[in-house]
């Protein structure tokens, strides 16, 4: 086949060379005609052949001679060069088939001889293996007694471990009940907060209605202001009162904002608690990691103690707010006293007005200048009152705008309350899922207990029963027991699959519906693109076939066309590269053939040797033992990797809960991403790199640009990363708790 390929490559090369010339050349097939002669037939090296195949070889040789004679006759046939090419190609194919059949016959004879030798060696090995197994049975009986003793000690250890597991289970169940009680308490607090917010909203509505009524009263009083100066004074006092109420409303609004942010902080702490419960349930599945789980729970208790300290801090703030409220009540009392004083002053003003009227209407001489001055004073007072009326109208408009803003804020608060209710519903559904998962885990635990009991029953067979029962009976009994356990396991798997299907159906019902129109449109577009791609591929294949036919027929007029050759042709470079690769692969094939032949010779020498069978069985035993050791080592390595992963994850979680920063490595370089627990968004993180001299460097990021004062104060001045992160933690914590000034 290699020679056929090489001859075809030479033909194509000559054809390409003929195309490069300006005028068409006549193809020369002298080399092919020489290769097709009977004398140039490839000689196959002599091999061992079976006598039955001589007739087949003779028939093949006769057919080959006949084809050669027909080819020689066809050379003289004036039918045309096209049929001669076709006949030569058929002759090449028949020669390749003949060579392939000869190789197959030789290979079959060699395989038959090797199979006979292998069967004889296998029979000898089986005889020696039977002797070895008879001796091995005695050793196994002794090992069985030792195994029973070990089994008794293992049972005692299992009982102890089960008792410890039950104790740990009781502890974790108590922790879960305590967490559930805390969750119920948080839900009650949320309901109380919702009730308080609704009460505050109703109070805001009533106050807005009062303000509207007071505004109407102010309008009526402003209409009468020219006639009654006293009523105008009262309206100005009511306006001051409205301003005080507005300030009180702003203060109450600030307190409501502070309370909402406190609730958000509590929700965040609830999310942290949820993550802790997830990790605790994952730890319940692994018995060797219970001690680590206890340590993590201790750290969690420390975290709860820190939360209690935060609660005490909040109580101190509440006490501060109460003291400020007392001060405000004192200020209100002072305002009431000032109002009383103002009424006294108004009465005095009325008395002074009466005195002035009495003075003006007296029998004393009243000069026109005095009347004129009096009139001018009244006109000036009217002008002042009109200006004050305009200012009062502007202030009333401002109060109305403030009322609209308050109403919008109330709507936002109502929307936030609805979102909180939705989040509570999600938490309830998540709790139900956790309960279902716990039920599944309990079922798996019961099934594993049943497996252990069946294994104990299988291993604790008495000596009398084993003596009475034959090997076939023992195997049948064990098969029955295993079939029972298998049916139980299948039933449990079917129940678990049904539960998973029901849970998936519920999740699919809860999920929002997918837009079918968009999916169908994308699907139709993909179908059209695939059809277009298939059409273009078919067109390309058709054009390639047409080009090949035209090249073979010689439809091109080389006198009208010019061929351009590139100085650096990528096709020639690729051809040379593939040629080099093929040469390397052929050299590798030759080397592997020599190696295979050498190994076959060595195996034949070992088979002809006297102690070949025993060494073979010993090699099999050693190989099996090494495989078992390798599997056990891989299992231990896998278990150690899992333990290390769990320990590293636990260490990261503990560092995150204690220090408030999560450190993630980015890429293969020494770049780290640091994100705070109190960050407002996940995009608020800092990037730090480690130099070759183990020095830290803060990289520029959008979040680091907002922290330039802290960076200049702590890093640029003191060059202290711990001080910088401590100051940043305090600042973010103060933002989260929102202290009201």
XYZ file of C-alpha atoms in Angstrom, residues 32 272 282 297 497 555 640 718 721:
9
model
C 4.119 2.921 -14.499
C -24.952 34.582 57.923
C -22.923 19.353 55.651
C -19.660 25.904 66.619
C -36.363 9.798 42.862
C -10.417 21.630 -19.923
C -6.753 13.542 52.753
C 2.229 54.968 58.371
C -2.078 47.582 56.182
